[in-house]
PDB file of C-alpha atoms in Angstrom:
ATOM      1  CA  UNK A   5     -55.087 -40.914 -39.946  1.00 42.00           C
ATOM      2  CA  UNK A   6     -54.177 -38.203 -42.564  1.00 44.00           C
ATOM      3  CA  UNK A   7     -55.071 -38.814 -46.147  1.00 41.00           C
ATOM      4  CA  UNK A   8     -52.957 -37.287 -48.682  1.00 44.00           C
ATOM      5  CA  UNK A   9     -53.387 -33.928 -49.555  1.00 46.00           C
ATOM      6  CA  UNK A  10     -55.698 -32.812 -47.314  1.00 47.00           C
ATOM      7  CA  UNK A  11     -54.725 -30.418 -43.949  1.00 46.00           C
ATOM      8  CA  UNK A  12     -55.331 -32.639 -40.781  1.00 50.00           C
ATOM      9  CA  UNK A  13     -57.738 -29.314 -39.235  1.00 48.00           C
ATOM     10  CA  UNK A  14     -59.855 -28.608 -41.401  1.00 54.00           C
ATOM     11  CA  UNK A  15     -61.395 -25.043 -41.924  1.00 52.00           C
ATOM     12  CA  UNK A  16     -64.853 -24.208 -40.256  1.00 56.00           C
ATOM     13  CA  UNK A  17     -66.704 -22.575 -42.433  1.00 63.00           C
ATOM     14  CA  UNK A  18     -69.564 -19.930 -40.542  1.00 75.00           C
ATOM     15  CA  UNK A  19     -72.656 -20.572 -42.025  1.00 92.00           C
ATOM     16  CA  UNK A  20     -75.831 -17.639 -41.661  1.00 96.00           C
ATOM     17  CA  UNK A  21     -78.003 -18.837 -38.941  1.00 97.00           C
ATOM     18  CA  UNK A  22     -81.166 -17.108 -36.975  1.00 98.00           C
ATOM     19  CA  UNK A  23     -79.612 -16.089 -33.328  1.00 98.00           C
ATOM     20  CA  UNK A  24     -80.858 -13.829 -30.727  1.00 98.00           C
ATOM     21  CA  UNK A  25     -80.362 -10.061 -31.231  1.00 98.00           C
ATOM     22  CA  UNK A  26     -76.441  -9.498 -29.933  1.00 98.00           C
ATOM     23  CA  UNK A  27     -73.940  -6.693 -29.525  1.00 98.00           C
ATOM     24  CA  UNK A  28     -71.013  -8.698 -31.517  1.00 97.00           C
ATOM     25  CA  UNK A  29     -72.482  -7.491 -34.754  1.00 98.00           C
ATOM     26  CA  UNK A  30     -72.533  -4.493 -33.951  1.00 98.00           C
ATOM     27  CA  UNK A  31     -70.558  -2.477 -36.785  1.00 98.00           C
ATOM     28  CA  UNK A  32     -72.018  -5.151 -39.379  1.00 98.00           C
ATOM     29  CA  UNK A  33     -75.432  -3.846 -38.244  1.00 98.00           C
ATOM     30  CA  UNK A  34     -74.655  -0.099 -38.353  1.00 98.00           C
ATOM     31  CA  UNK A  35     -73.644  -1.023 -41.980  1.00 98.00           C
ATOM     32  CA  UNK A  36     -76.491  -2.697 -43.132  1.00 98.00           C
ATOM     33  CA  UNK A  37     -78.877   0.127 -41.312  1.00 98.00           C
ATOM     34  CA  UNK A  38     -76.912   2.785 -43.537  1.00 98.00           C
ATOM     35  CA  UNK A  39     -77.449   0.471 -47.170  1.00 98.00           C
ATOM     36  CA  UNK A  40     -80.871   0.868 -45.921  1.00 97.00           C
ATOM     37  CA  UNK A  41     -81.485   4.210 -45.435  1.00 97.00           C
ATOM     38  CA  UNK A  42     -79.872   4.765 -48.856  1.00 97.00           C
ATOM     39  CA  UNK A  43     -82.876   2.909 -49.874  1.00 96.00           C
ATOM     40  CA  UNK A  44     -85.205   5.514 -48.316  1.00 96.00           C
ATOM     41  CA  UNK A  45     -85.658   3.263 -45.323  1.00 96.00           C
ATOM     42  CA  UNK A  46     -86.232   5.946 -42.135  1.00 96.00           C
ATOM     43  CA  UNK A  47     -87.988   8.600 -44.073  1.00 96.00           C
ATOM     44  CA  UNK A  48     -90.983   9.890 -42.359  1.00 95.00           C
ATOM     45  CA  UNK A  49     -92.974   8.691 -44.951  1.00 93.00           C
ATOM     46  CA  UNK A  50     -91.532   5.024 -44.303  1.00 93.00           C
ATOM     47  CA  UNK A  51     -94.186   3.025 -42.531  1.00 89.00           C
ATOM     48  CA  UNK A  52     -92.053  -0.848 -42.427  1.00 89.00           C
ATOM     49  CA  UNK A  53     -90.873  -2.013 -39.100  1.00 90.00           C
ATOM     50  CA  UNK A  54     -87.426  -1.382 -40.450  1.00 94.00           C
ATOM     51  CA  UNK A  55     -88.089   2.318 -41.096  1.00 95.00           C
ATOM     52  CA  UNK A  56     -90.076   3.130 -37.297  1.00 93.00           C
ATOM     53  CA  UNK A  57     -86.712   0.796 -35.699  1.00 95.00           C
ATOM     54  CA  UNK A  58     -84.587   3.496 -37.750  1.00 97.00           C
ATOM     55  CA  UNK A  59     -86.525   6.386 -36.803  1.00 97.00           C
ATOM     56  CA  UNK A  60     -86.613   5.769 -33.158  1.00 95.00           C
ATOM     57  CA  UNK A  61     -83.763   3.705 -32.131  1.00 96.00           C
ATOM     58  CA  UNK A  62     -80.977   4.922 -35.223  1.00 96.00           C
ATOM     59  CA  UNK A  63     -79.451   8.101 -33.642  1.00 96.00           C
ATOM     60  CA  UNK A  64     -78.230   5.545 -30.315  1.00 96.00           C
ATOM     61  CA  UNK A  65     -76.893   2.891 -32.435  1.00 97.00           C
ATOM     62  CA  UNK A  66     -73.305   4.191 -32.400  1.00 97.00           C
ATOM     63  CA  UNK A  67     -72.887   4.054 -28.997  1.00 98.00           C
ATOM     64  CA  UNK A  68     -72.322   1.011 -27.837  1.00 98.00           C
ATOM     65  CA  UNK A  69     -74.238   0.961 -24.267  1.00 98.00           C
ATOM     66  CA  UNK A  70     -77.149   2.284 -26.058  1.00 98.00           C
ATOM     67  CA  UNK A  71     -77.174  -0.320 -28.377  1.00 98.00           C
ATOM     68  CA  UNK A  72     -76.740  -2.855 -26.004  1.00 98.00           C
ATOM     69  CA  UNK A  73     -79.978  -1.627 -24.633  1.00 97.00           C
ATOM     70  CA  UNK A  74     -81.574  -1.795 -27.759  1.00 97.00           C
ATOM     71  CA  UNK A  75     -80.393  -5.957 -28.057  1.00 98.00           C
ATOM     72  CA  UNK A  76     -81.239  -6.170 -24.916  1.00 97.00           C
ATOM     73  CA  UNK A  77     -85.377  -4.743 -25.507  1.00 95.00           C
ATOM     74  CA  UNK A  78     -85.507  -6.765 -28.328  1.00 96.00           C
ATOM     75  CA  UNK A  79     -84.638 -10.048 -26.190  1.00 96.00           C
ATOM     76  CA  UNK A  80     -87.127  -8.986 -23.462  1.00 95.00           C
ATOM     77  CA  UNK A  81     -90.340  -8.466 -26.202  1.00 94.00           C
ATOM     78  CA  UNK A  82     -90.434 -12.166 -26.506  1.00 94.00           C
ATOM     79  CA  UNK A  83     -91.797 -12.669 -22.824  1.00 91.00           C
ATOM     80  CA  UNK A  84     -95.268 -12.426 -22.388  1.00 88.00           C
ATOM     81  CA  UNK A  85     -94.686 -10.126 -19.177  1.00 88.00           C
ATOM     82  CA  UNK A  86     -92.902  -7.414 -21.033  1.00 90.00           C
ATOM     83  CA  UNK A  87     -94.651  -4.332 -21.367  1.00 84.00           C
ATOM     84  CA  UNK A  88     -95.137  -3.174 -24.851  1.00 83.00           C
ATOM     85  CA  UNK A  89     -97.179  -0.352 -26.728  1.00 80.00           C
ATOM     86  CA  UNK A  90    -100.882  -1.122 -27.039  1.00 77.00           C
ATOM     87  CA  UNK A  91    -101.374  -3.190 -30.172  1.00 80.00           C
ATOM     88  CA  UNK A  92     -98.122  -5.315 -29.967  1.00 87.00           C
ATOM     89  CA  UNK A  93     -97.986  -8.564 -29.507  1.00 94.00           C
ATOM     90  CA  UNK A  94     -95.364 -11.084 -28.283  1.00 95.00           C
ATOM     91  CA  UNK A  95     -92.783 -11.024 -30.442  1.00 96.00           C
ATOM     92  CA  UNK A  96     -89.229 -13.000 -31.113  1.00 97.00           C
ATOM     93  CA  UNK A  97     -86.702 -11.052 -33.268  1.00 97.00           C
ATOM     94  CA  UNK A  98     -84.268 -13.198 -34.645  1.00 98.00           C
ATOM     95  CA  UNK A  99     -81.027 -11.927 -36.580  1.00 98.00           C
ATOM     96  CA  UNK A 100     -79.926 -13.781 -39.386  1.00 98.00           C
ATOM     97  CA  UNK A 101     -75.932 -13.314 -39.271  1.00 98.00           C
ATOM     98  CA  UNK A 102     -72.583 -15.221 -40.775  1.00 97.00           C
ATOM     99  CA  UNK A 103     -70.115 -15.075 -38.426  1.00 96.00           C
ATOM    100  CA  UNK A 104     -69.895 -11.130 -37.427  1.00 96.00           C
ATOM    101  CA  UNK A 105     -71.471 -10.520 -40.022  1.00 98.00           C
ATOM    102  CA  UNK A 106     -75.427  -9.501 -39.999  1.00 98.00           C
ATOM    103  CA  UNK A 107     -77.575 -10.393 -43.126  1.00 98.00           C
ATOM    104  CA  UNK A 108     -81.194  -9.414 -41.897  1.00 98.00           C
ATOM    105  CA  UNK A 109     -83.475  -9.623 -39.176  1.00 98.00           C
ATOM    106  CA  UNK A 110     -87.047 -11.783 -38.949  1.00 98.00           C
ATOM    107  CA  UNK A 111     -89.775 -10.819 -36.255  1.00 97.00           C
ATOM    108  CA  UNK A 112     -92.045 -14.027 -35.241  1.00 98.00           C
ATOM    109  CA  UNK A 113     -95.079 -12.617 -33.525  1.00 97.00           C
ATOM    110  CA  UNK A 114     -96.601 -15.306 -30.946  1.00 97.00           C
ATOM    111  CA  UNK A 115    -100.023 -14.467 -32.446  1.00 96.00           C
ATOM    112  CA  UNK A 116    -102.689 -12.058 -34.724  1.00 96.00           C
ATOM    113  CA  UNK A 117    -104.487  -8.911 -33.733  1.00 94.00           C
ATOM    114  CA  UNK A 118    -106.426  -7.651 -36.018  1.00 94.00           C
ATOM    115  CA  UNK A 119    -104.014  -5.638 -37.891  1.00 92.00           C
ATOM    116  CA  UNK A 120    -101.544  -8.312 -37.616  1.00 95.00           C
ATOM    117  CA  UNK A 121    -104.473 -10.387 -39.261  1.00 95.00           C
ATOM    118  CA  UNK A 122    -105.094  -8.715 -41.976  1.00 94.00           C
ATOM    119  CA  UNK A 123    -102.035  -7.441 -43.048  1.00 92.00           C
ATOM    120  CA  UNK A 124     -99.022  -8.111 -41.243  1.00 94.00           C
ATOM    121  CA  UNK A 125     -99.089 -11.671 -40.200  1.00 97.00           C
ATOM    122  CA  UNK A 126     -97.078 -13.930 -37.924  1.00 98.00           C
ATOM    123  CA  UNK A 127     -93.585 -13.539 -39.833  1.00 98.00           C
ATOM    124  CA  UNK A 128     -91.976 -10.427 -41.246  1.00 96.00           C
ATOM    125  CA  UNK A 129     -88.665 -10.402 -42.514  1.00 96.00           C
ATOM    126  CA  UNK A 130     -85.940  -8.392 -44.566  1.00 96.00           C
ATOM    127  CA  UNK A 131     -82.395  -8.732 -45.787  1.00 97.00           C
ATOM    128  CA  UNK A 132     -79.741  -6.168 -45.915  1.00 98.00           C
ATOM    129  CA  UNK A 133     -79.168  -4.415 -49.802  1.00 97.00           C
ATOM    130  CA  UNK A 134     -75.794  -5.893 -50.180  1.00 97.00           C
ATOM    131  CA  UNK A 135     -76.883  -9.428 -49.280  1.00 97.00           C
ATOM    132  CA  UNK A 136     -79.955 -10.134 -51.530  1.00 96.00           C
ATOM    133  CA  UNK A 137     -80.486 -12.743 -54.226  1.00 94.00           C
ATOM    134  CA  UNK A 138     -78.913 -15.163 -52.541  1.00 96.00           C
ATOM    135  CA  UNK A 139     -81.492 -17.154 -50.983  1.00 96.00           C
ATOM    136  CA  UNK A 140     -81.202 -15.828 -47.400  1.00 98.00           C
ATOM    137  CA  UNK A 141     -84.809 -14.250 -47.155  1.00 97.00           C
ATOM    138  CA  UNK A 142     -85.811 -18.278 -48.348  1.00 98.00           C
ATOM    139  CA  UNK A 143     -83.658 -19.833 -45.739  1.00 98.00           C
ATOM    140  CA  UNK A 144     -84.818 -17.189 -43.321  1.00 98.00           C
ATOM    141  CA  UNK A 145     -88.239 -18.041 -43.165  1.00 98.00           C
ATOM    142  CA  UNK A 146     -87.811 -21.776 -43.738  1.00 97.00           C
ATOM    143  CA  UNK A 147     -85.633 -21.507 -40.591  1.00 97.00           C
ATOM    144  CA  UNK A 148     -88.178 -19.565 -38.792  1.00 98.00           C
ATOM    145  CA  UNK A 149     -91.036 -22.708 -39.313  1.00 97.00           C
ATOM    146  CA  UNK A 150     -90.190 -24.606 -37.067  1.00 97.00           C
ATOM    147  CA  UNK A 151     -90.241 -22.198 -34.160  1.00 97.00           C
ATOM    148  CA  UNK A 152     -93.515 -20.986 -35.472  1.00 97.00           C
ATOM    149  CA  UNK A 153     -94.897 -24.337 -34.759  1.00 97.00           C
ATOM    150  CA  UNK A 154     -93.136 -24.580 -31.511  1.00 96.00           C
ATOM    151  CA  UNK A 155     -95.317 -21.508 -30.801  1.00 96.00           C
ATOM    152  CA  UNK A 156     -98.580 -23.590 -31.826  1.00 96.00           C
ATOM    153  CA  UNK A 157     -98.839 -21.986 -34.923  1.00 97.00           C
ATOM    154  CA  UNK A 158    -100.063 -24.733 -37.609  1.00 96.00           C
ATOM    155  CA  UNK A 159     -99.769 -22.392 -40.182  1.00 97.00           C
ATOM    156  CA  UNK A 160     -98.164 -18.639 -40.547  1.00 98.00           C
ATOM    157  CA  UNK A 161     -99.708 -15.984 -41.882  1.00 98.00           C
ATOM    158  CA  UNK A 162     -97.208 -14.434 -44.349  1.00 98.00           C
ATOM    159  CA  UNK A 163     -97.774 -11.109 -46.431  1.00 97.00           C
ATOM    160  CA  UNK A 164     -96.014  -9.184 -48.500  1.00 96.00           C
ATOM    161  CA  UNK A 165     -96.812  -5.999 -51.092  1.00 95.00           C
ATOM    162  CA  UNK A 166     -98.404  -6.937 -54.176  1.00 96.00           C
ATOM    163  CA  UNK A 167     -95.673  -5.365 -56.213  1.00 95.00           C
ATOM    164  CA  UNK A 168     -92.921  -7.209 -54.267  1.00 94.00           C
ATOM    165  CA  UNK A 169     -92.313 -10.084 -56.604  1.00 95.00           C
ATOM    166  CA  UNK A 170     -89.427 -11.552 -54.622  1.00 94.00           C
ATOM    167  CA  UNK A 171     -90.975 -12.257 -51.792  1.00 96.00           C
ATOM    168  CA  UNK A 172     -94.001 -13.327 -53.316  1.00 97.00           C
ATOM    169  CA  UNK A 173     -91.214 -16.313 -54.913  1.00 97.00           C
ATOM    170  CA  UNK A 174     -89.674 -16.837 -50.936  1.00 97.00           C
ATOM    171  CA  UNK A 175     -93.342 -17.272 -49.808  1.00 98.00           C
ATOM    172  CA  UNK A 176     -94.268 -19.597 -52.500  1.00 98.00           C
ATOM    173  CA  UNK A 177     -91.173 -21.477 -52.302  1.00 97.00           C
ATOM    174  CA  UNK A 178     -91.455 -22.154 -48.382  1.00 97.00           C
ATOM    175  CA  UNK A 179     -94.857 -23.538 -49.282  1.00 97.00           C
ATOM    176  CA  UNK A 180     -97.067 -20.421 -48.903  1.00 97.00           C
ATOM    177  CA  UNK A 181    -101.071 -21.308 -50.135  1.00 97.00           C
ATOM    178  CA  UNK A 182    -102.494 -18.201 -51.358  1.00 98.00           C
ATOM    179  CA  UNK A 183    -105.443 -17.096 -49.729  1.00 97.00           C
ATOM    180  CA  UNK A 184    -106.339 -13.308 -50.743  1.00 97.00           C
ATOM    181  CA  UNK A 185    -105.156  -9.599 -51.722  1.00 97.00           C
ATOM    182  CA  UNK A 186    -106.287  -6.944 -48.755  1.00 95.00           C
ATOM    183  CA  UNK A 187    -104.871  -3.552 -48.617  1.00 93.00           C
ATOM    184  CA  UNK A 188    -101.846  -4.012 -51.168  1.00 94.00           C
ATOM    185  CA  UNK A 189    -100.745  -7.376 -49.904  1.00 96.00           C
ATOM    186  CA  UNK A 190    -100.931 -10.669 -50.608  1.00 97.00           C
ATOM    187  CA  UNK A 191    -101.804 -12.885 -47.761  1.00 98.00           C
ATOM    188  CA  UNK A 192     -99.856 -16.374 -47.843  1.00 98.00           C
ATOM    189  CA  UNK A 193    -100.443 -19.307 -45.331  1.00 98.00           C
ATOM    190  CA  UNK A 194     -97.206 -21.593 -44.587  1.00 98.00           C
ATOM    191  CA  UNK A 195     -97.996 -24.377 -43.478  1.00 97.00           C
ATOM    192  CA  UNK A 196     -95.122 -25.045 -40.145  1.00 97.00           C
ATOM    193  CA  UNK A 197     -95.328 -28.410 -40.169  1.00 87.00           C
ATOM    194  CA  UNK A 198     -96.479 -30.970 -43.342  1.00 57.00           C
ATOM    195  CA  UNK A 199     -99.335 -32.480 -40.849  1.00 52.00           C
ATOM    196  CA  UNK A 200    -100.603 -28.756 -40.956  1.00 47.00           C
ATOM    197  CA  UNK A 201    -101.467 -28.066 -43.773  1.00 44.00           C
ATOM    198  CA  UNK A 202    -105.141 -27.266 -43.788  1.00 41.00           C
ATOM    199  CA  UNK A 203    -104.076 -25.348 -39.979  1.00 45.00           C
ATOM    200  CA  UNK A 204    -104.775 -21.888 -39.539  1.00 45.00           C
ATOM    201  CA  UNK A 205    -104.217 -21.009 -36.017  1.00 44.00           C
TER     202      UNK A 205
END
């Protein structure tokens, strides 16, 4: 049946959702690493992940085997057999994309070491310049729950820098219980699931 007025296929829209680190965004990636760097991102004063993935990986990203190498590490870190740099843990990097296009990347680390403890916690996100204030770091890290607690983590330890008032908001917002300052950041637990709330694996 076809009502009036209305087209009998309707349009899909794409809506952002976390997927698996992938070559098909490629040139949305490369443009969102160069908004970044215009931010300072890279320098070699820049210690975020962002800044040490733009450092060591950013001169390959053009070429298109290369960078399908690059996907392709980022897939394998999730494994527990992978070998990986003393100090990192297991670690799931998820993109957050719209159709080809990519939005920002979240890193859910299987578990804490004691850097990842006291600063860096279980979840670590960012979102690209052009894309901000529009709720995507919030639906992000909501997303990312779930998987957390399909990991066996009650609750995630979430940081962010003190001065970083925006994410301090997305924390709160996903349900983040404040627990302390400790080296510039704020340390948030979020609770995975509603029956964890007291949780902190």
């Amino acid at each position: 049946m076809r009502w009036p007025g209305r087209c009998a296929f309707p349009h899909t829209v794409a809506m952002p959702q976390l997927i698996a680190p992938t070559t098909r965004v490629q040139a949305s990636f490369l443009e969102a690493m160069a908004e970044l760097r215009a931010e300072g991102h890279g320098a070699p004063d820049d210690d975020t992940g962002v800044g040490r993935e733009i450092r060591r990986f950013g001169a390959e990203w053009d070429d298109p085997a290369a960078f399908a190498r690059y996907t392709g590490r980022l897939r394998s870190l999730t494994r527990e057999e992978t070998a990986r740099p003393l100090g990192l843990v297991p670690c799931t990097t998820l993109w957050y994309v719209e159709g080809d296009t990519f939005l920002g990347r979240l890193a859910l680390r299987h578990e804490l070491n004691d850097h990842l403890r006291e600063l860096g916690g279980h979840i670590g996100y960012y979102v690209r310049p052009t894309a901000r204030r529009r709720g995507h770091a919030t639906a992000m890290l909501r997303a990312a729950l779930p998987l957390a607690a399909g990991l066996g983590i009650g609750s995630a330890l979430v940081t962010c820098d003190t001065t970083n008032t925006a994410s301090r908001k997305v924390i709160e917002t996903c349900g983040g219980i404040f627990e302390d300052e400790r080296g510039g950041k704020l340390r948030y637990w979020v609770p995975t699931r509603a029956e964890h709330m007291s949780d902190r694996t």
